[in-house]
Amino acid sequence: MSDTRSYSSLTQSVQDTSSYVGFANLPNQVHRKSVKKGFEFTLMVAGESGLGKSTLIDSLFLTDLYPDRVMPTAQDRIKRTVQLDANTVEIEERGVKLRLTVVDTPGFGDAIDNTDSFQQIIKYIDQQFDRYLKDESGLNRKNIVDNRIHCCFYFISPYGHGLKPLDIDFMKQLSNKVSIVPVIAKSDCLTMSEIKRLKVRILEEIKAAGIKIYNLPDVDTDEDEEYKLQVAQLRESIPFAVCGANAMVEIGGKKVRGRQYPWGIVDVENPEHCDFIKLRSMLITHMQDLQEVTHDVHYENFRSERLARGGGASKPAETGRGTDQKDQMLAEKDEELKRMQEMLAKMQEQIKQQSSTNLAAYNN
């Protein structure tokens, strides 16, 4: 009887093995490949000077992106124009590498007349789209560096009673080019009731102006209840009321990242004090979705518009040298295509010969 049981269990294990193909292991392969390659993300921060943009970014990623920054004086700001400052840093956490590029916009909103002050920012975003389109259309497509803007934190001043005309113009002009996340800066200067009223007012003005801000993706019905609750809380928190801090202060014998005032301490990582944790959670958990929206929506709109105008990536007027180079590239592609066709023909001939040999052996 024992031999019978062992034989039946062996037969069952063979049947289980024969029904297993192995493609359920594919996600692990993708995970290993992604971790080995690393991740890229480009974040733009925009808003008036003095709203704590640099401090918040340093707090979010626990790094110092601007160690040598010199703050301009009031006299320097009079003649200052909008500039774009891109800083790249590689962050590694538990073996996962992130190549983070933060694009700052110093000088935005500092002038007396800020009309069309966002044109430089729009030009920069289009330049990154154009560069990616040019690299994508080239021969070497394996090592494309993605410098497209995946997300834009737009900082709103807490001292007003809503959005300024500059805020509305900026978000309206850029909403079709980048995913905008509105952020109420330095929220520690407002009471909780003031923050609630300001959030409602900002959302009403955004809706009235027809501005498209980043919407969190819908949650599938089979997701965990905890994840559904987290996404719902993040949606309710938009626009995020945040404050940043680089200093460590002590609360009850425990050191936390916060700001110390005569009346108490603001713990930036305490959800009851500000939305810093929620903003970081939104950025980290939906980083892949932000990249997909950039590629599938904003970049495709730019690409379709460029192709509809009758051209690919923008380039200078073609000279004879440029035409020769283009002809050479086409010739190289034709040669490569011929080689692939010849290889395919040889493989088909070998398969035909092998099948005829096997058939002859089978008949004998």
Short mmCIF file of C-alpha atoms in Angstrom, two decimals:
data_model
loop_
_atom_site.label_atom_id
_atom_site.label_comp_id
_atom_site.label_asym_id
_atom_site.label_seq_id
_atom_site.Cartn_x
_atom_site.Cartn_y
_atom_site.Cartn_z
CA MET A 1 0.00 0.00 0.00
CA SER A 2 2.83 2.34 0.80
CA ASP A 3 4.30 1.78 -2.68
CA THR A 4 0.94 2.58 -4.28
CA ARG A 5 0.64 5.85 -2.35
CA SER A 6 4.15 6.93 -3.26
CA TYR A 7 3.53 6.14 -6.95
CA SER A 8 0.29 8.12 -7.01
CA SER A 9 1.91 11.12 -5.30
CA LEU A 10 4.79 10.98 -7.78
CA THR A 11 2.34 10.91 -10.69
CA GLN A 12 0.50 13.91 -9.20
CA SER A 13 3.74 15.91 -8.87
CA VAL A 14 4.66 15.15 -12.49
CA GLN A 15 1.23 16.37 -13.61
CA ASP A 16 1.62 19.57 -11.57
CA THR A 17 5.02 20.20 -13.10
CA SER A 18 3.82 19.56 -16.63
CA SER A 19 1.04 22.16 -16.23
CA TYR A 20 3.50 24.86 -15.09
CA VAL A 21 4.98 26.94 -17.92
CA GLY A 22 6.82 29.60 -15.90
CA PHE A 23 5.59 32.92 -17.28
CA ALA A 24 4.26 33.76 -13.81
CA ASN A 25 7.91 34.56 -13.05
CA LEU A 26 8.01 37.40 -15.62
CA PRO A 27 7.25 40.20 -13.09
CA ASN A 28 10.34 39.15 -11.12
CA GLN A 29 12.45 39.45 -14.26
CA VAL A 30 11.09 42.93 -14.96
CA HIS A 31 11.73 43.90 -11.33
CA ARG A 32 15.36 42.73 -11.44
CA LYS A 33 15.97 44.47 -14.76
CA SER A 34 14.41 47.73 -13.57
CA VAL A 35 16.40 47.73 -10.31
CA LYS A 36 19.62 47.06 -12.22
CA LYS A 37 18.94 49.82 -14.74
CA GLY A 38 17.71 52.35 -12.18
CA PHE A 39 15.00 54.97 -12.51
CA GLU A 40 14.89 58.51 -13.90
CA PHE A 41 12.58 61.29 -12.81
CA THR A 42 12.53 64.99 -13.58
CA LEU A 43 10.66 67.37 -11.29
CA MET A 44 10.07 71.06 -11.92
CA VAL A 45 9.41 73.50 -9.09
CA ALA A 46 7.85 76.84 -9.99
CA GLY A 47 6.54 79.77 -8.03
CA GLU A 48 7.55 83.12 -6.62
CA SER A 49 10.83 83.54 -4.76
CA GLY A 50 10.82 83.10 -1.01
CA LEU A 51 8.16 80.36 -0.84
CA GLY A 52 10.56 77.64 0.35
CA LYS A 53 10.83 75.63 -2.87
CA SER A 54 14.46 74.59 -2.37
CA THR A 55 13.90 73.75 1.30
CA LEU A 56 10.93 71.53 0.48
CA ILE A 57 12.80 69.61 -2.23
CA ASP A 58 15.75 69.03 0.13
CA SER A 59 13.29 67.79 2.77
CA LEU A 60 11.48 65.47 0.35
CA PHE A 61 14.56 63.64 -0.88
CA LEU A 62 16.82 64.11 2.18
CA THR A 63 19.56 65.70 0.10
CA ASP A 64 21.18 69.08 -0.47
CA LEU A 65 20.65 70.10 -4.09
CA TYR A 66 21.82 73.70 -3.68
CA PRO A 67 24.94 73.73 -1.46
CA ASP A 68 26.53 76.75 -3.20
CA ARG A 69 23.45 78.85 -3.94
CA VAL A 70 23.81 82.59 -3.41
CA MET A 71 20.58 84.47 -2.73
CA PRO A 72 20.22 87.60 -4.89
CA THR A 73 19.73 90.98 -3.27
CA ALA A 74 16.67 93.18 -3.82
CA GLN A 75 18.64 95.31 -6.28
CA ASP A 76 19.67 92.25 -8.30
CA ARG A 77 16.07 91.08 -8.55
CA ILE A 78 15.01 94.32 -10.29
CA LYS A 79 16.93 93.39 -13.45
CA ARG A 80 16.53 89.65 -13.06
CA THR A 81 14.83 87.58 -15.74
CA VAL A 82 13.41 84.06 -15.56
CA GLN A 83 16.14 81.44 -15.64
CA LEU A 84 16.03 77.67 -15.47
CA ASP A 85 18.44 75.83 -13.24
CA ALA A 86 18.61 72.02 -13.58
CA ASN A 87 20.36 70.02 -10.85
CA THR A 88 20.81 66.26 -11.07
CA VAL A 89 21.56 63.98 -8.14
CA GLU A 90 21.69 60.18 -7.90
CA ILE A 91 19.95 58.77 -4.85
CA GLU A 92 20.25 55.15 -3.75
CA GLU A 93 17.95 53.49 -1.23
CA ARG A 94 18.10 49.75 -0.45
CA GLY A 95 19.83 49.02 -3.73
CA VAL A 96 17.37 51.02 -5.85
CA LYS A 97 18.93 53.92 -7.75
CA LEU A 98 17.03 57.06 -8.70
CA ARG A 99 18.48 59.70 -11.02
CA LEU A 100 16.57 62.76 -9.87
CA THR A 101 16.69 66.00 -11.83
CA VAL A 102 15.12 69.08 -10.24
CA VAL A 103 14.48 72.05 -12.52
CA ASP A 104 14.15 75.30 -10.58
CA THR A 105 12.80 78.56 -12.01
CA PRO A 106 14.62 81.40 -10.19
CA GLY A 107 13.37 84.82 -11.15
CA PHE A 108 9.81 83.72 -11.89
CA GLY A 109 7.30 86.27 -10.57
CA ASP A 110 10.00 88.67 -9.32
CA ALA A 111 9.58 91.34 -11.99
CA ILE A 112 7.13 94.24 -11.83
CA ASP A 113 5.61 93.20 -15.16
CA ASN A 114 5.34 89.39 -15.25
CA THR A 115 3.49 89.21 -18.55
CA ASP A 116 4.71 86.21 -20.57
CA SER A 117 7.24 85.38 -17.85
CA PHE A 118 6.38 81.71 -18.32
CA GLN A 119 7.45 81.67 -21.99
CA GLN A 120 10.99 80.60 -21.04
CA ILE A 121 9.55 77.68 -19.06
CA ILE A 122 7.32 76.59 -21.96
CA LYS A 123 10.31 76.84 -24.30
CA TYR A 124 12.40 74.64 -21.98
CA ILE A 125 9.67 71.95 -21.77
CA ASP A 126 9.31 71.92 -25.56
CA GLN A 127 13.10 71.66 -25.94
CA GLN A 128 13.15 68.51 -23.80
CA PHE A 129 10.29 67.00 -25.83
CA ASP A 130 12.12 67.90 -29.04
CA ARG A 131 15.38 66.36 -27.81
CA TYR A 132 13.60 63.13 -26.87
CA LEU A 133 11.87 63.02 -30.27
CA LYS A 134 15.23 63.51 -32.01
CA ASP A 135 16.87 60.73 -29.94
CA GLU A 136 13.90 58.44 -30.51
CA SER A 137 14.17 58.95 -34.27
CA GLY A 138 17.92 58.30 -34.30
CA LEU A 139 19.89 55.09 -34.77
CA ASN A 140 20.96 54.63 -31.13
CA ARG A 141 17.69 54.29 -29.23
CA LYS A 142 18.95 52.08 -26.42
CA ASN A 143 20.66 54.76 -24.35
CA ILE A 144 18.13 57.59 -24.50
CA VAL A 145 18.33 59.90 -21.48
CA ASP A 146 14.84 61.03 -20.53
CA ASN A 147 15.00 64.69 -19.46
CA ARG A 148 11.31 65.40 -20.07
CA ILE A 149 9.49 67.13 -17.20
CA HIS A 150 7.38 64.46 -15.50
CA CYS A 151 5.80 66.64 -12.83
CA CYS A 152 5.61 70.30 -11.84
CA PHE A 153 5.07 71.46 -8.26
CA TYR A 154 3.52 74.90 -8.51
CA PHE A 155 3.91 76.83 -5.25
CA ILE A 156 1.03 79.13 -4.26
CA SER A 157 1.59 81.95 -1.80
CA PRO A 158 -0.28 81.49 1.51
CA TYR A 159 -0.54 85.25 2.08
CA GLY A 160 -3.30 85.92 -0.45
CA HIS A 161 -6.94 84.87 -0.54
CA GLY A 162 -6.62 82.55 -3.51
CA LEU A 163 -4.80 82.46 -6.84
CA LYS A 164 -3.12 85.46 -8.39
CA PRO A 165 -3.57 86.24 -12.11
CA LEU A 166 0.01 85.04 -12.67
CA ASP A 167 -0.83 81.69 -11.03
CA ILE A 168 -3.85 81.20 -13.27
CA ASP A 169 -1.96 82.17 -16.45
CA PHE A 170 0.97 79.89 -15.63
CA MET A 171 -1.11 76.80 -14.86
CA LYS A 172 -3.42 77.37 -17.82
CA GLN A 173 -0.50 77.66 -20.25
CA LEU A 174 1.38 74.62 -18.89
CA SER A 175 -1.51 72.28 -18.04
CA ASN A 176 -1.37 70.73 -21.53
CA LYS A 177 2.40 70.20 -21.40
CA VAL A 178 3.13 68.87 -17.91
CA SER A 179 1.35 67.31 -14.92
CA ILE A 180 0.81 70.17 -12.46
CA VAL A 181 0.47 69.57 -8.72
CA PRO A 182 -0.60 72.74 -6.84
CA VAL A 183 1.12 73.25 -3.49
CA ILE A 184 0.30 75.82 -0.80
CA ALA A 185 3.70 76.95 0.47
CA LYS A 186 4.61 77.79 4.08
CA SER A 187 1.31 76.51 5.41
CA ASP A 188 2.58 76.81 9.00
CA CYS A 189 1.63 80.50 8.88
CA LEU A 190 -2.06 79.57 8.52
CA THR A 191 -4.54 78.02 10.93
CA MET A 192 -6.29 74.78 10.05
CA SER A 193 -9.56 76.57 9.26
CA GLU A 194 -7.74 79.07 7.05
CA ILE A 195 -6.05 76.21 5.17
CA LYS A 196 -9.42 74.54 4.52
CA ARG A 197 -10.96 77.75 3.21
CA LEU A 198 -7.94 78.47 1.03
CA LYS A 199 -7.99 74.95 -0.45
CA VAL A 200 -11.68 75.26 -1.36
CA ARG A 201 -11.10 78.69 -2.91
CA ILE A 202 -8.11 77.50 -4.97
CA LEU A 203 -9.97 74.46 -6.33
CA GLU A 204 -12.95 76.64 -7.27
CA GLU A 205 -10.71 79.09 -9.15
CA ILE A 206 -8.85 76.24 -10.89
CA LYS A 207 -12.16 74.74 -12.05
CA ALA A 208 -13.54 78.13 -13.15
CA ALA A 209 -10.39 78.83 -15.22
CA GLY A 210 -10.54 75.42 -16.91
CA ILE A 211 -7.10 74.40 -15.64
CA LYS A 212 -6.18 70.71 -15.80
CA ILE A 213 -4.16 69.60 -12.81
CA TYR A 214 -2.80 66.11 -12.20
CA ASN A 215 -5.55 63.67 -11.22
CA LEU A 216 -4.63 60.53 -9.33
CA PRO A 217 -5.43 57.36 -11.30
CA ASP A 218 -8.60 55.45 -10.52
CA VAL A 219 -8.25 52.55 -8.10
CA ASP A 220 -9.18 49.05 -9.25
CA THR A 221 -11.90 47.24 -7.36
CA ASP A 222 -9.56 44.37 -6.42
CA GLU A 223 -7.07 46.68 -4.66
CA ASP A 224 -6.54 46.58 -0.90
CA GLU A 225 -8.89 48.68 1.21
CA GLU A 226 -5.90 50.38 2.80
CA TYR A 227 -4.63 51.51 -0.60
CA LYS A 228 -8.10 52.75 -1.60
CA LEU A 229 -8.28 54.79 1.61
CA GLN A 230 -4.81 56.23 0.99
CA VAL A 231 -5.70 57.38 -2.54
CA ALA A 232 -8.97 58.90 -1.28
CA GLN A 233 -7.08 60.86 1.40
CA LEU A 234 -4.55 62.11 -1.17
CA ARG A 235 -7.36 63.31 -3.45
CA GLU A 236 -8.98 65.20 -0.58
CA SER A 237 -5.66 66.87 0.31
CA ILE A 238 -5.17 68.57 -3.08
CA PRO A 239 -3.83 71.26 -3.13
CA PHE A 240 -1.23 70.08 -0.62
CA ALA A 241 -0.51 72.51 2.21
CA VAL A 242 3.14 71.95 3.10
CA CYS A 243 6.16 73.41 4.82
CA GLY A 244 9.75 72.21 4.62
CA ALA A 245 12.55 71.99 7.14
CA ASN A 246 16.19 70.94 6.96
CA ALA A 247 16.95 71.23 10.69
CA MET A 248 16.44 68.50 13.27
CA VAL A 249 14.65 69.46 16.49
CA GLU A 250 13.94 67.41 19.59
CA ILE A 251 10.41 66.56 20.73
CA GLY A 252 10.05 64.40 23.84
CA GLY A 253 13.54 62.98 23.51
CA LYS A 254 13.04 62.17 19.83
CA LYS A 255 14.68 64.10 17.00
CA VAL A 256 12.38 65.06 14.14
CA ARG A 257 12.62 67.22 11.05
CA GLY A 258 10.80 70.43 11.91
CA ARG A 259 10.76 74.16 12.59
CA GLN A 260 10.97 75.65 16.07
CA TYR A 261 8.94 78.73 16.97
CA PRO A 262 8.44 80.59 20.28
CA TRP A 263 4.99 78.99 20.60
CA GLY A 264 6.05 75.43 19.72
CA ILE A 265 7.49 73.10 17.11
CA VAL A 266 6.12 72.25 13.67
CA ASP A 267 6.89 68.62 12.79
CA VAL A 268 6.82 68.51 8.98
CA GLU A 269 6.35 64.72 9.02
CA ASN A 270 3.29 64.93 11.28
CA PRO A 271 0.09 64.68 9.15
CA GLU A 272 -1.74 66.84 11.69
CA HIS A 273 0.71 69.72 11.13
CA CYS A 274 0.93 69.76 7.30
CA ASP A 275 0.53 67.63 4.15
CA PHE A 276 4.26 66.99 3.70
CA ILE A 277 3.92 63.20 4.15
CA LYS A 278 0.93 63.09 1.80
CA LEU A 279 2.80 65.02 -0.89
CA ARG A 280 5.79 62.69 -0.63
CA SER A 281 3.51 59.66 -0.66
CA MET A 282 1.72 60.95 -3.76
CA LEU A 283 5.01 61.56 -5.57
CA ILE A 284 6.61 58.21 -4.69
CA THR A 285 3.58 55.92 -5.11
CA HIS A 286 2.47 57.55 -8.38
CA MET A 287 5.89 58.28 -9.88
CA GLN A 288 5.39 55.61 -12.56
CA ASP A 289 1.95 56.99 -13.45
CA LEU A 290 3.39 60.51 -13.76
CA GLN A 291 5.98 59.18 -16.22
CA GLU A 292 3.29 57.34 -18.20
CA VAL A 293 1.08 60.43 -18.38
CA THR A 294 4.06 62.44 -19.61
CA HIS A 295 4.88 59.89 -22.32
CA ASP A 296 1.37 58.84 -23.37
CA VAL A 297 -0.41 62.20 -23.14
CA HIS A 298 1.84 65.27 -23.10
CA TYR A 299 4.66 63.91 -25.26
CA GLU A 300 2.24 62.31 -27.73
CA ASN A 301 0.40 65.62 -28.08
CA PHE A 302 3.70 67.36 -28.83
CA ARG A 303 4.78 64.61 -31.23
CA SER A 304 1.45 64.57 -33.09
CA GLU A 305 1.49 68.35 -33.41
CA ARG A 306 5.07 68.31 -34.70
CA LEU A 307 4.35 65.56 -37.22
CA ALA A 308 1.13 67.28 -38.33
CA ARG A 309 3.19 70.36 -39.20
CA GLY A 310 5.15 68.19 -41.59
CA GLY A 311 8.37 67.50 -39.74
CA GLY A 312 10.05 65.45 -37.06
CA ALA A 313 12.43 66.88 -34.52
CA SER A 314 13.33 70.50 -35.18
CA LYS A 315 16.70 71.04 -36.85
CA PRO A 316 18.63 73.81 -38.61
CA ALA A 317 18.28 74.47 -42.29
CA GLU A 318 19.72 71.53 -44.17
CA THR A 319 22.96 72.08 -46.04
CA GLY A 320 24.61 69.80 -48.57
CA ARG A 321 26.53 68.18 -45.74
CA GLY A 322 23.32 67.49 -43.82
CA THR A 323 21.73 65.93 -46.92
CA ASP A 324 24.79 63.70 -47.45
CA GLN A 325 24.62 62.56 -43.84
CA LYS A 326 20.93 61.76 -44.19
CA ASP A 327 21.57 59.75 -47.38
CA GLN A 328 24.35 57.86 -45.62
CA MET A 329 22.05 56.98 -42.71
CA LEU A 330 19.39 55.73 -45.14
CA ALA A 331 21.99 53.65 -46.97
CA GLU A 332 23.13 52.08 -43.69
CA LYS A 333 19.55 51.22 -42.81
CA ASP A 334 19.02 49.62 -46.25
CA GLU A 335 22.17 47.51 -45.83
CA GLU A 336 21.06 46.41 -42.38
CA LEU A 337 17.64 45.46 -43.75
CA LYS A 338 19.25 43.42 -46.55
CA ARG A 339 21.44 41.57 -44.04
CA MET A 340 18.42 40.73 -41.91
CA GLN A 341 16.52 39.46 -44.97
CA GLU A 342 19.46 37.27 -45.99
CA MET A 343 19.73 35.85 -42.45
CA LEU A 344 16.00 35.14 -42.44
CA ALA A 345 16.22 33.38 -45.81
CA LYS A 346 19.13 31.20 -44.57
CA MET A 347 17.22 30.28 -41.39
CA GLN A 348 14.15 29.32 -43.42
CA GLU A 349 16.31 27.16 -45.74
CA GLN A 350 17.92 25.41 -42.78
CA ILE A 351 14.55 24.74 -41.17
CA LYS A 352 13.24 23.37 -44.48
CA GLN A 353 16.24 21.04 -44.87
CA GLN A 354 16.00 19.88 -41.26
CA SER A 355 12.28 19.15 -41.53
CA SER A 356 12.79 17.17 -44.80
CA THR A 357 15.62 15.17 -43.17
CA ASN A 358 13.48 14.36 -40.15
CA LEU A 359 10.59 13.36 -42.40
CA ALA A 360 12.82 11.02 -44.45
CA ALA A 361 14.18 9.43 -41.26
CA TYR A 362 10.66 8.97 -39.93
CA ASN A 363 9.50 7.22 -43.16
CA ASN A 364 12.47 4.84 -43.07
#
